[in-house]
Amino acid sequence: MDCIFCKIAEGKSPANFVLNDGDVFAVRDAHPMAPIHILIIPQKHIASLTDLDGTDDRGLVGKMVSTAVEVAKKVSLSDRGFRLVWNCREEGGQTVDHIHLHLLGGRQMKWPPG
Ligand code: 5GP
Ligand code: ZN
């Protein structure tokens, strides 16, 4: 399978790691949209949020969120604030078909998002 996030997970493609606990890892986004832009990615290949197994993957999604908060603390964003974003499929703006949670911070976020 030609998946860039699986390649990073397997160490076959380079990435700037912030954290790796085995099930979930965090890397700096290659094309940052904010001063701090980190992706929280599960080791397991799941193409999109709509491909999650409601029962088996529930813990994994919870772990992704708690990892994002842990990373936010690590990069000193917990007091300033930050944004977590999930893009799902075409109209959601998803470009890499392996689920990931964006952690964005270091500037004032706007609403509504584009
Ligand atoms: P999406 O658009 O699917 O929500 O987010 C995919 C993200 O992955 C984008 O922000 C994009 O910049 C990032 N990305 C794509 N390829 C790579 C890569 O090879 N390495 C890293 N670190 N990020 C990547
Ligand atoms: Zn993958």
PDB file of C-alpha atoms and ligand atoms in Angstrom:
ATOM      1  CA  MET A   1       0.000   0.000   0.000  1.00  0.00           C
ATOM      2  CA  ASP A   2       1.385   3.381  -0.997  1.00  0.00           C
ATOM      3  CA  CYS A   3       0.603   5.397   2.126  1.00  0.00           C
ATOM      4  CA  ILE A   4       2.982   8.150   3.231  1.00  0.00           C
ATOM      5  CA  PHE A   5       1.905   7.944   6.892  1.00  0.00           C
ATOM      6  CA  CYS A   6       2.436   4.147   6.945  1.00  0.00           C
ATOM      7  CA  LYS A   7       5.911   4.755   5.494  1.00  0.00           C
ATOM      8  CA  ILE A   8       6.673   7.277   8.265  1.00  0.00           C
ATOM      9  CA  ALA A   9       5.273   4.820  10.856  1.00  0.00           C
ATOM     10  CA  GLU A  10       7.578   2.104   9.512  1.00  0.00           C
ATOM     11  CA  GLY A  11      10.614   4.402   9.473  1.00  0.00           C
ATOM     12  CA  LYS A  12      10.802   4.197   5.669  1.00  0.00           C
ATOM     13  CA  SER A  13      10.204   7.910   5.169  1.00  0.00           C
ATOM     14  CA  PRO A  14      11.791  10.657   7.286  1.00  0.00           C
ATOM     15  CA  ALA A  15       9.755  12.854   9.604  1.00  0.00           C
ATOM     16  CA  ASN A  16      10.318  15.229  12.475  1.00  0.00           C
ATOM     17  CA  PHE A  17       8.921  13.269  15.447  1.00  0.00           C
ATOM     18  CA  VAL A  18       7.591  15.041  18.527  1.00  0.00           C
ATOM     19  CA  LEU A  19       6.369  11.892  20.301  1.00  0.00           C
ATOM     20  CA  ASN A  20       5.890   8.170  19.657  1.00  0.00           C
ATOM     21  CA  ASP A  21       4.203   5.816  22.106  1.00  0.00           C
ATOM     22  CA  GLY A  22       3.852   2.820  19.804  1.00  0.00           C
ATOM     23  CA  ASP A  23       0.120   3.097  19.003  1.00  0.00           C
ATOM     24  CA  VAL A  24       0.122   6.789  18.156  1.00  0.00           C
ATOM     25  CA  PHE A  25       2.862   9.157  17.026  1.00  0.00           C
ATOM     26  CA  ALA A  26       3.154  12.892  16.423  1.00  0.00           C
ATOM     27  CA  VAL A  27       5.185  14.550  13.660  1.00  0.00           C
ATOM     28  CA  ARG A  28       5.630  18.121  12.443  1.00  0.00           C
ATOM     29  CA  ASP A  29       3.527  18.777   9.337  1.00  0.00           C
ATOM     30  CA  ALA A  30       5.656  19.076   6.178  1.00  0.00           C
ATOM     31  CA  HIS A  31       3.651  22.149   5.067  1.00  0.00           C
ATOM     32  CA  PRO A  32       2.751  23.995   8.279  1.00  0.00           C
ATOM     33  CA  MET A  33      -0.379  26.198   8.259  1.00  0.00           C
ATOM     34  CA  ALA A  34       0.512  27.794  11.606  1.00  0.00           C
ATOM     35  CA  PRO A  35       3.712  28.438  13.590  1.00  0.00           C
ATOM     36  CA  ILE A  36       3.041  25.079  15.285  1.00  0.00           C
ATOM     37  CA  HIS A  37       1.421  22.399  13.125  1.00  0.00           C
ATOM     38  CA  ILE A  38       1.724  18.819  14.308  1.00  0.00           C
ATOM     39  CA  LEU A  39      -0.059  15.692  13.062  1.00  0.00           C
ATOM     40  CA  ILE A  40      -1.242  13.019  15.502  1.00  0.00           C
ATOM     41  CA  ILE A  41      -1.282   9.726  13.607  1.00  0.00           C
ATOM     42  CA  PRO A  42      -2.154   6.147  14.612  1.00  0.00           C
ATOM     43  CA  GLN A  43       0.266   3.367  13.660  1.00  0.00           C
ATOM     44  CA  LYS A  44      -2.707   1.410  12.317  1.00  0.00           C
ATOM     45  CA  HIS A  45      -3.795   2.278   8.765  1.00  0.00           C
ATOM     46  CA  ILE A  46      -7.404   3.499   8.781  1.00  0.00           C
ATOM     47  CA  ALA A  47      -8.297   5.429   5.631  1.00  0.00           C
ATOM     48  CA  SER A  48     -10.804   7.919   7.038  1.00  0.00           C
ATOM     49  CA  LEU A  49     -12.990   8.605  10.071  1.00  0.00           C
ATOM     50  CA  THR A  50     -15.857   6.844   8.294  1.00  0.00           C
ATOM     51  CA  ASP A  51     -13.729   3.679   8.142  1.00  0.00           C
ATOM     52  CA  LEU A  52     -13.312   3.489  11.923  1.00  0.00           C
ATOM     53  CA  ASP A  53     -14.632   0.407  13.628  1.00  0.00           C
ATOM     54  CA  GLY A  54     -17.052   1.877  16.162  1.00  0.00           C
ATOM     55  CA  THR A  55     -16.145  -0.602  18.869  1.00  0.00           C
ATOM     56  CA  ASP A  56     -12.511  -1.567  18.298  1.00  0.00           C
ATOM     57  CA  ASP A  57     -11.190   1.862  17.332  1.00  0.00           C
ATOM     58  CA  ARG A  58     -12.964   3.947  19.990  1.00  0.00           C
ATOM     59  CA  GLY A  59     -10.003   3.728  22.349  1.00  0.00           C
ATOM     60  CA  LEU A  60      -7.597   4.650  19.570  1.00  0.00           C
ATOM     61  CA  VAL A  61      -9.483   7.850  18.745  1.00  0.00           C
ATOM     62  CA  GLY A  62      -9.571   8.775  22.436  1.00  0.00           C
ATOM     63  CA  LYS A  63      -5.844   8.161  22.611  1.00  0.00           C
ATOM     64  CA  MET A  64      -5.268  10.440  19.593  1.00  0.00           C
ATOM     65  CA  VAL A  65      -7.097  13.280  21.341  1.00  0.00           C
ATOM     66  CA  SER A  66      -5.265  12.782  24.636  1.00  0.00           C
ATOM     67  CA  THR A  67      -1.961  12.563  22.763  1.00  0.00           C
ATOM     68  CA  ALA A  68      -2.754  15.849  20.999  1.00  0.00           C
ATOM     69  CA  VAL A  69      -3.351  17.510  24.375  1.00  0.00           C
ATOM     70  CA  GLU A  70      -0.107  16.021  25.725  1.00  0.00           C
ATOM     71  CA  VAL A  71       1.789  17.332  22.696  1.00  0.00           C
ATOM     72  CA  ALA A  72       0.141  20.760  23.091  1.00  0.00           C
ATOM     73  CA  LYS A  73       1.504  20.882  26.640  1.00  0.00           C
ATOM     74  CA  LYS A  74       4.924  19.752  25.434  1.00  0.00           C
ATOM     75  CA  VAL A  75       5.133  22.610  22.906  1.00  0.00           C
ATOM     76  CA  SER A  76       3.800  25.169  25.431  1.00  0.00           C
ATOM     77  CA  LEU A  77       0.389  25.702  23.838  1.00  0.00           C
ATOM     78  CA  SER A  78      -1.832  24.617  26.716  1.00  0.00           C
ATOM     79  CA  ASP A  79      -2.173  28.118  28.233  1.00  0.00           C
ATOM     80  CA  ARG A  80      -2.315  30.022  24.920  1.00  0.00           C
ATOM     81  CA  GLY A  81      -4.770  27.632  23.295  1.00  0.00           C
ATOM     82  CA  PHE A  82      -4.768  25.636  20.092  1.00  0.00           C
ATOM     83  CA  ARG A  83      -7.034  24.030  17.514  1.00  0.00           C
ATOM     84  CA  LEU A  84      -7.582  20.350  16.736  1.00  0.00           C
ATOM     85  CA  VAL A  85      -8.857  19.519  13.233  1.00  0.00           C
ATOM     86  CA  TRP A  86     -10.042  16.295  11.627  1.00  0.00           C
ATOM     87  CA  ASN A  87     -10.500  16.456   7.859  1.00  0.00           C
ATOM     88  CA  CYS A  88     -12.715  13.677   6.483  1.00  0.00           C
ATOM     89  CA  ARG A  89     -12.858  12.687   2.795  1.00  0.00           C
ATOM     90  CA  GLU A  90     -13.053  14.995  -0.195  1.00  0.00           C
ATOM     91  CA  GLU A  91     -15.292  17.848   0.933  1.00  0.00           C
ATOM     92  CA  GLY A  92     -13.733  17.736   4.388  1.00  0.00           C
ATOM     93  CA  GLY A  93     -10.389  18.556   2.777  1.00  0.00           C
ATOM     94  CA  GLN A  94      -8.655  15.236   3.481  1.00  0.00           C
ATOM     95  CA  THR A  95      -5.611  14.723   1.247  1.00  0.00           C
ATOM     96  CA  VAL A  96      -3.848  11.805   2.975  1.00  0.00           C
ATOM     97  CA  ASP A  97      -6.043   8.703   3.340  1.00  0.00           C
ATOM     98  CA  HIS A  98      -4.738   7.584   6.743  1.00  0.00           C
ATOM     99  CA  ILE A  99      -6.525   9.225   9.643  1.00  0.00           C
ATOM    100  CA  HIS A 100      -4.712  12.020  11.446  1.00  0.00           C
ATOM    101  CA  LEU A 101      -5.538  14.816  13.829  1.00  0.00           C
ATOM    102  CA  HIS A 102      -4.076  18.275  13.173  1.00  0.00           C
ATOM    103  CA  LEU A 103      -2.780  20.262  16.155  1.00  0.00           C
ATOM    104  CA  LEU A 104      -2.485  23.924  15.149  1.00  0.00           C
ATOM    105  CA  GLY A 105      -1.280  26.792  17.282  1.00  0.00           C
ATOM    106  CA  GLY A 106       1.045  29.715  17.819  1.00  0.00           C
ATOM    107  CA  ARG A 107      -1.299  32.265  16.222  1.00  0.00           C
ATOM    108  CA  GLN A 108      -4.885  33.498  16.614  1.00  0.00           C
ATOM    109  CA  MET A 109      -7.263  31.062  14.901  1.00  0.00           C
ATOM    110  CA  LYS A 110     -10.217  32.376  12.907  1.00  0.00           C
ATOM    111  CA  TRP A 111     -13.817  31.245  12.725  1.00  0.00           C
ATOM    112  CA  PRO A 112     -15.482  30.147  10.503  1.00  0.00           C
ATOM    113  CA  PRO A 113     -12.655  28.072   8.997  1.00  0.00           C
ATOM    114  CA  GLY A 114     -12.120  28.146   5.243  1.00  0.00           C
TER     115      GLY A 114
HETATM  116  P1  5GP B   1      -5.160  16.427   5.316  1.00  0.00           P
HETATM  117  O1  5GP B   1      -5.200  17.440   4.224  1.00  0.00           O
HETATM  118  O2  5GP B   1      -5.303  15.024   4.763  1.00  0.00           O
HETATM  119  O3  5GP B   1      -6.089  16.690   6.456  1.00  0.00           O
HETATM  120  O4  5GP B   1      -3.732  16.551   5.968  1.00  0.00           O
HETATM  121  C1  5GP B   1      -2.597  15.930   5.461  1.00  0.00           C
HETATM  122  C2  5GP B   1      -1.422  16.698   5.987  1.00  0.00           C
HETATM  123  O5  5GP B   1      -0.272  15.903   5.797  1.00  0.00           O
HETATM  124  C3  5GP B   1      -1.168  18.013   5.266  1.00  0.00           C
HETATM  125  O6  5GP B   1      -1.204  19.067   6.212  1.00  0.00           O
HETATM  126  C4  5GP B   1       0.197  17.831   4.644  1.00  0.00           C
HETATM  127  O7  5GP B   1       0.967  19.000   4.680  1.00  0.00           O
HETATM  128  C5  5GP B   1       0.804  16.738   5.479  1.00  0.00           C
HETATM  129  N1  5GP B   1       1.770  15.902   4.783  1.00  0.00           N
HETATM  130  C6  5GP B   1       1.658  15.364   3.546  1.00  0.00           C
HETATM  131  N2  5GP B   1       2.724  14.606   3.253  1.00  0.00           N
HETATM  132  C7  5GP B   1       3.530  14.665   4.344  1.00  0.00           C
HETATM  133  C8  5GP B   1       4.796  14.076   4.647  1.00  0.00           C
HETATM  134  O8  5GP B   1       5.400  13.352   3.861  1.00  0.00           O
HETATM  135  N3  5GP B   1       5.334  14.366   5.868  1.00  0.00           N
HETATM  136  C9  5GP B   1       4.684  15.161   6.781  1.00  0.00           C
HETATM  137  N4  5GP B   1       5.303  15.385   7.945  1.00  0.00           N
HETATM  138  N5  5GP B   1       3.488  15.729   6.522  1.00  0.00           N
HETATM  139  C10 5GP B   1       2.932  15.484   5.317  1.00  0.00           C
HETATM  140 ZN    ZN B   2      -1.418   4.320   6.080  1.00  0.00          ZN
END
